PDB file of C-alpha atoms in Angstrom:
ATOM      1  CA  MET A  16       6.691  13.534   9.012  1.00 53.00           C
ATOM      2  CA  THR A  17       5.014  14.220   5.980  1.00 64.00           C
ATOM      3  CA  LEU A  18       7.866  11.830   5.554  1.00 69.00           C
ATOM      4  CA  ASP A  19       5.056   9.477   4.577  1.00 79.00           C
ATOM      5  CA  LYS A  20       4.771  11.512   1.354  1.00 88.00           C
ATOM      6  CA  HIS A  21       8.376  10.927   0.234  1.00 90.00           C
ATOM      7  CA  GLN A  22      10.513   7.961  -0.639  1.00 90.00           C
ATOM      8  CA  ILE A  23      14.109   8.183   0.578  1.00 91.00           C
ATOM      9  CA  ASP A  24      16.758   6.012  -1.112  1.00 92.00           C
ATOM     10  CA  GLY A  25      17.872   3.203   1.180  1.00 92.00           C
ATOM     11  CA  LEU A  26      14.996   3.589   3.653  1.00 91.00           C
ATOM     12  CA  SER A  27      11.781   1.627   3.865  1.00 87.00           C
ATOM     13  CA  PRO A  28       8.657   3.755   3.336  1.00 86.00           C
ATOM     14  CA  ILE A  29       7.849   5.689   6.490  1.00 84.00           C
ATOM     15  CA  SER A  30       4.244   5.718   7.614  1.00 84.00           C
ATOM     16  CA  SER A  31       4.343   8.383  10.316  1.00 85.00           C
ATOM     17  CA  LYS A  32       3.920  12.094   9.655  1.00 87.00           C
ATOM     18  CA  ILE A  33       6.511  13.357  12.117  1.00 91.00           C
ATOM     19  CA  MET A  34       9.270  11.495  13.885  1.00 92.00           C
ATOM     20  CA  PRO A  35      11.571  12.179  16.850  1.00 95.00           C
ATOM     21  CA  ALA A  36      14.910  13.370  15.516  1.00 95.00           C
ATOM     22  CA  GLU A  37      16.890  10.616  17.218  1.00 96.00           C
ATOM     23  CA  VAL A  38      14.722   7.901  15.635  1.00 95.00           C
ATOM     24  CA  PHE A  39      15.065   9.386  12.156  1.00 94.00           C
ATOM     25  CA  GLU A  40      18.807   9.911  12.577  1.00 95.00           C
ATOM     26  CA  GLN A  41      19.270   6.294  13.624  1.00 95.00           C
ATOM     27  CA  LEU A  42      17.446   5.195  10.457  1.00 93.00           C
ATOM     28  CA  MET A  43      19.695   7.407   8.373  1.00 95.00           C
ATOM     29  CA  PHE A  44      22.912   6.282  10.065  1.00 95.00           C
ATOM     30  CA  ASN A  45      21.872   2.644   9.645  1.00 95.00           C
ATOM     31  CA  ALA A  46      21.345   3.277   5.914  1.00 94.00           C
ATOM     32  CA  GLY A  47      24.851   4.720   5.648  1.00 95.00           C
ATOM     33  CA  TYR A  48      24.053   8.429   5.511  1.00 97.00           C
ATOM     34  CA  THR A  49      26.203  11.021   7.260  1.00 96.00           C
ATOM     35  CA  VAL A  50      25.352  14.576   8.294  1.00 96.00           C
ATOM     36  CA  VAL A  51      27.234  17.181   6.304  1.00 96.00           C
ATOM     37  CA  GLY A  52      25.719  20.432   7.494  1.00 95.00           C
ATOM     38  CA  SER A  53      22.708  22.381   8.609  1.00 96.00           C
ATOM     39  CA  ALA A  54      21.158  25.799   8.123  1.00 96.00           C
ATOM     40  CA  SER A  55      17.996  27.702   8.836  1.00 96.00           C
ATOM     41  CA  ALA A  56      15.179  26.935   6.418  1.00 96.00           C
ATOM     42  CA  LYS A  57      12.096  28.810   5.280  1.00 95.00           C
ATOM     43  CA  GLY A  58       9.112  28.799   7.586  1.00 94.00           C
ATOM     44  CA  ASN A  59      11.091  28.852  10.844  1.00 94.00           C
ATOM     45  CA  ARG A  60      12.489  25.387  10.252  1.00 97.00           C
ATOM     46  CA  ILE A  61      15.975  23.841  10.364  1.00 96.00           C
ATOM     47  CA  LYS A  62      17.428  22.073   7.339  1.00 97.00           C
ATOM     48  CA  VAL A  63      20.011  19.300   7.658  1.00 97.00           C
ATOM     49  CA  TRP A  64      21.917  17.837   4.704  1.00 97.00           C
ATOM     50  CA  TRP A  65      22.726  14.141   4.596  1.00 97.00           C
ATOM     51  CA  ASN A  66      25.190  12.564   2.180  1.00 96.00           C
ATOM     52  CA  HIS A  67      25.675   8.963   1.119  1.00 96.00           C
ATOM     53  CA  SER A  68      28.412   7.330  -0.911  1.00 95.00           C
ATOM     54  CA  SER A  69      25.951   5.869  -3.437  1.00 95.00           C
ATOM     55  CA  PHE A  70      22.500   7.358  -2.787  1.00 95.00           C
ATOM     56  CA  ARG A  71      21.301  10.840  -3.649  1.00 95.00           C
ATOM     57  CA  ARG A  72      21.734  13.666  -1.138  1.00 96.00           C
ATOM     58  CA  VAL A  73      18.879  14.160   1.343  1.00 96.00           C
ATOM     59  CA  GLU A  74      17.567  17.341   2.912  1.00 96.00           C
ATOM     60  CA  ALA A  75      15.684  16.851   6.156  1.00 96.00           C
ATOM     61  CA  ILE A  76      13.469  19.557   7.635  1.00 96.00           C
ATOM     62  CA  TYR A  77      13.496  19.706  11.427  1.00 96.00           C
ATOM     63  CA  SER A  78      11.354  21.595  13.914  1.00 96.00           C
ATOM     64  CA  PRO A  79      12.861  24.848  15.245  1.00 96.00           C
ATOM     65  CA  ASP A  80      14.073  23.121  18.426  1.00 95.00           C
ATOM     66  CA  ARG A  81      15.520  20.314  16.289  1.00 95.00           C
ATOM     67  CA  SER A  82      13.685  17.663  18.304  1.00 96.00           C
ATOM     68  CA  LEU A  83      11.369  16.501  15.478  1.00 95.00           C
ATOM     69  CA  VAL A  84      11.916  15.663  11.851  1.00 95.00           C
ATOM     70  CA  ILE A  85       8.990  16.869   9.790  1.00 95.00           C
ATOM     71  CA  THR A  86       9.982  15.898   6.289  1.00 94.00           C
ATOM     72  CA  ALA A  87      12.917  14.725   4.201  1.00 94.00           C
ATOM     73  CA  TYR A  88      13.418  14.628   0.460  1.00 94.00           C
ATOM     74  CA  HIS A  89      15.960  14.392  -2.325  1.00 95.00           C
ATOM     75  CA  PRO A  90      16.563  17.933  -3.662  1.00 92.00           C
TER      76      PRO A  90
ATOM     77  CA  MET B  26      23.881  39.342 -35.111  1.00 48.00           C
ATOM     78  CA  LYS B  27      21.194  38.546 -32.553  1.00 49.00           C
ATOM     79  CA  ILE B  28      21.877  36.245 -29.688  1.00 49.00           C
ATOM     80  CA  LYS B  29      18.892  34.181 -28.604  1.00 47.00           C
ATOM     81  CA  VAL B  30      18.517  34.157 -24.832  1.00 41.00           C
ATOM     82  CA  PRO B  31      16.538  31.248 -23.406  1.00 42.00           C
ATOM     83  CA  GLU B  32      13.408  32.204 -21.508  1.00 39.00           C
ATOM     84  CA  LYS B  33      13.521  31.895 -17.772  1.00 41.00           C
ATOM     85  CA  LYS B  34      11.743  28.779 -16.566  1.00 44.00           C
ATOM     86  CA  ARG B  35       8.752  29.060 -14.281  1.00 51.00           C
ATOM     87  CA  SER B  36      10.786  27.362 -11.580  1.00 51.00           C
ATOM     88  CA  SER B  37      13.745  25.015 -11.290  1.00 51.00           C
ATOM     89  CA  ASN B  38      11.644  21.973 -12.178  1.00 55.00           C
ATOM     90  CA  GLY B  39       8.984  23.688 -14.277  1.00 65.00           C
ATOM     91  CA  VAL B  40       6.183  23.616 -11.718  1.00 73.00           C
ATOM     92  CA  ASN B  41       3.946  26.483 -10.706  1.00 85.00           C
ATOM     93  CA  PRO B  42       5.935  28.354  -7.991  1.00 90.00           C
ATOM     94  CA  GLN B  43       2.778  29.085  -5.996  1.00 92.00           C
ATOM     95  CA  LEU B  44       1.874  25.399  -5.998  1.00 93.00           C
ATOM     96  CA  LYS B  45       5.418  24.598  -4.938  1.00 94.00           C
ATOM     97  CA  ASN B  46       5.106  27.053  -2.032  1.00 95.00           C
ATOM     98  CA  ILE B  47       1.902  25.357  -0.933  1.00 96.00           C
ATOM     99  CA  ALA B  48       3.496  21.923  -1.268  1.00 95.00           C
ATOM    100  CA  TYR B  49       6.449  23.002   0.872  1.00 96.00           C
ATOM    101  CA  SER B  50       4.198  24.632   3.465  1.00 96.00           C
ATOM    102  CA  MET B  51       2.110  21.476   3.741  1.00 96.00           C
ATOM    103  CA  ASP B  52       5.181  19.248   3.650  1.00 95.00           C
ATOM    104  CA  ALA B  53       6.992  21.171   6.384  1.00 95.00           C
ATOM    105  CA  LEU B  54       3.728  21.505   8.356  1.00 96.00           C
ATOM    106  CA  ILE B  55       3.846  25.294   8.499  1.00 97.00           C
ATOM    107  CA  PRO B  56       0.575  26.616   9.902  1.00 97.00           C
ATOM    108  CA  GLY B  57      -1.766  28.111   7.329  1.00 97.00           C
ATOM    109  CA  PHE B  58      -4.752  27.578   5.083  1.00 97.00           C
ATOM    110  CA  TYR B  59      -4.150  26.463   1.514  1.00 97.00           C
ATOM    111  CA  LEU B  60      -6.390  26.041  -1.502  1.00 97.00           C
ATOM    112  CA  TRP B  61      -5.555  25.207  -5.092  1.00 96.00           C
ATOM    113  CA  LEU B  62      -7.716  24.772  -8.184  1.00 95.00           C
ATOM    114  CA  GLY B  63      -5.816  24.256 -11.397  1.00 89.00           C
ATOM    115  CA  SER B  64      -3.404  27.173 -11.731  1.00 86.00           C
ATOM    116  CA  PHE B  65      -5.270  29.227  -9.099  1.00 92.00           C
ATOM    117  CA  CYS B  66      -3.571  29.011  -5.704  1.00 93.00           C
ATOM    118  CA  TRP B  67      -4.532  30.749  -2.505  1.00 95.00           C
ATOM    119  CA  ARG B  68      -2.319  30.672   0.563  1.00 95.00           C
ATOM    120  CA  PHE B  69      -3.027  32.209   3.943  1.00 96.00           C
ATOM    121  CA  GLY B  70       0.009  31.757   6.177  1.00 95.00           C
ATOM    122  CA  GLY B  71       2.640  29.213   5.271  1.00 95.00           C
ATOM    123  CA  SER B  72       5.940  30.102   3.692  1.00 96.00           C
ATOM    124  CA  ASP B  73       7.789  30.358   0.421  1.00 95.00           C
ATOM    125  CA  ALA B  74       9.505  27.106  -0.540  1.00 95.00           C
ATOM    126  CA  GLU B  75      13.175  26.387  -0.040  1.00 94.00           C
ATOM    127  CA  GLU B  76      15.085  27.132  -3.248  1.00 92.00           C
ATOM    128  CA  SER B  77      16.157  23.503  -3.552  1.00 92.00           C
ATOM    129  CA  TYR B  78      12.739  22.069  -2.733  1.00 94.00           C
ATOM    130  CA  PRO B  79      11.699  19.756  -5.573  1.00 92.00           C
ATOM    131  CA  GLY B  80       8.217  18.788  -4.457  1.00 91.00           C
ATOM    132  CA  THR B  81       4.838  19.734  -5.795  1.00 91.00           C
ATOM    133  CA  ILE B  82       1.187  18.695  -5.653  1.00 93.00           C
ATOM    134  CA  HIS B  83      -0.160  16.142  -8.089  1.00 92.00           C
ATOM    135  CA  SER B  84      -3.857  16.899  -7.948  1.00 94.00           C
ATOM    136  CA  PHE B  85      -6.003  19.423  -9.800  1.00 94.00           C
ATOM    137  CA  ALA B  86      -7.798  20.766  -6.752  1.00 96.00           C
ATOM    138  CA  GLY B  87      -7.604  20.535  -3.009  1.00 96.00           C
ATOM    139  CA  ILE B  88      -7.791  22.244   0.316  1.00 97.00           C
ATOM    140  CA  SER B  89      -5.620  22.015   3.387  1.00 97.00           C
ATOM    141  CA  LEU B  90      -5.444  23.356   6.907  1.00 97.00           C
ATOM    142  CA  VAL B  91      -2.241  23.098   8.945  1.00 97.00           C
ATOM    143  CA  LEU B  92      -2.526  23.935  12.620  1.00 96.00           C
ATOM    144  CA  PRO B  93       0.202  24.625  15.172  1.00 94.00           C
ATOM    145  CA  GLY B  94       1.392  21.421  16.783  1.00 92.00           C
ATOM    146  CA  TYR B  95       2.171  19.800  13.406  1.00 94.00           C
ATOM    147  CA  GLN B  96      -1.439  18.855  12.667  1.00 94.00           C
ATOM    148  CA  ILE B  97      -2.656  18.738   9.087  1.00 95.00           C
ATOM    149  CA  PHE B  98      -6.138  18.291   7.679  1.00 96.00           C
ATOM    150  CA  THR B  99      -6.184  17.991   3.927  1.00 95.00           C
ATOM    151  CA  THR B 100      -7.986  16.469   0.999  1.00 96.00           C
ATOM    152  CA  TYR B 101      -4.628  15.697  -0.612  1.00 95.00           C
ATOM    153  CA  LYS B 102      -3.658  12.023  -0.610  1.00 91.00           C
ATOM    154  CA  GLY B 103      -0.714  11.911  -3.027  1.00 90.00           C
ATOM    155  CA  SER B 104       3.010  12.340  -2.601  1.00 92.00           C
ATOM    156  CA  TYR B 105       5.082  15.497  -2.845  1.00 92.00           C
ATOM    157  CA  ASP B 106       7.919  13.839  -4.759  1.00 89.00           C
ATOM    158  CA  PRO B 107       8.398  15.094  -8.323  1.00 88.00           C
ATOM    159  CA  ARG B 108       7.314  12.666 -11.071  1.00 83.00           C
TER     160      ARG B 108
END
């Protein structure tokens, strides 16, 4: 992802630019995040919201086929 | 009696909206060519930013090329997180 350009609460810094969706989702589940919804995003991307009981909400931007996570940030 | 109406902010977090669009386009790896120099921004391709996108660019000047296939070539080395 340009995940390497963001710091997500509860996750170690990520060094890769893009990441397979299943790898990213495992990281998020392990940190205690849960998926709460998704929608289309600008630029022909998919946006997925992640919630956590104590950390800030996360928005992750996926590729159109939802196989890759490109970036994720706290809105 | 006059009621003072607050001026509309430049964007939700006070950053240049054009710079925010470039930051989002680079962040989401949307193909395009991007250039910024102070408050001057030039974008060929890319996309407007998501309304909730908080990121921006923390450098005065830079240039970036994003190609299909999620490849990016850029002079920018910083983060997109707001400070």
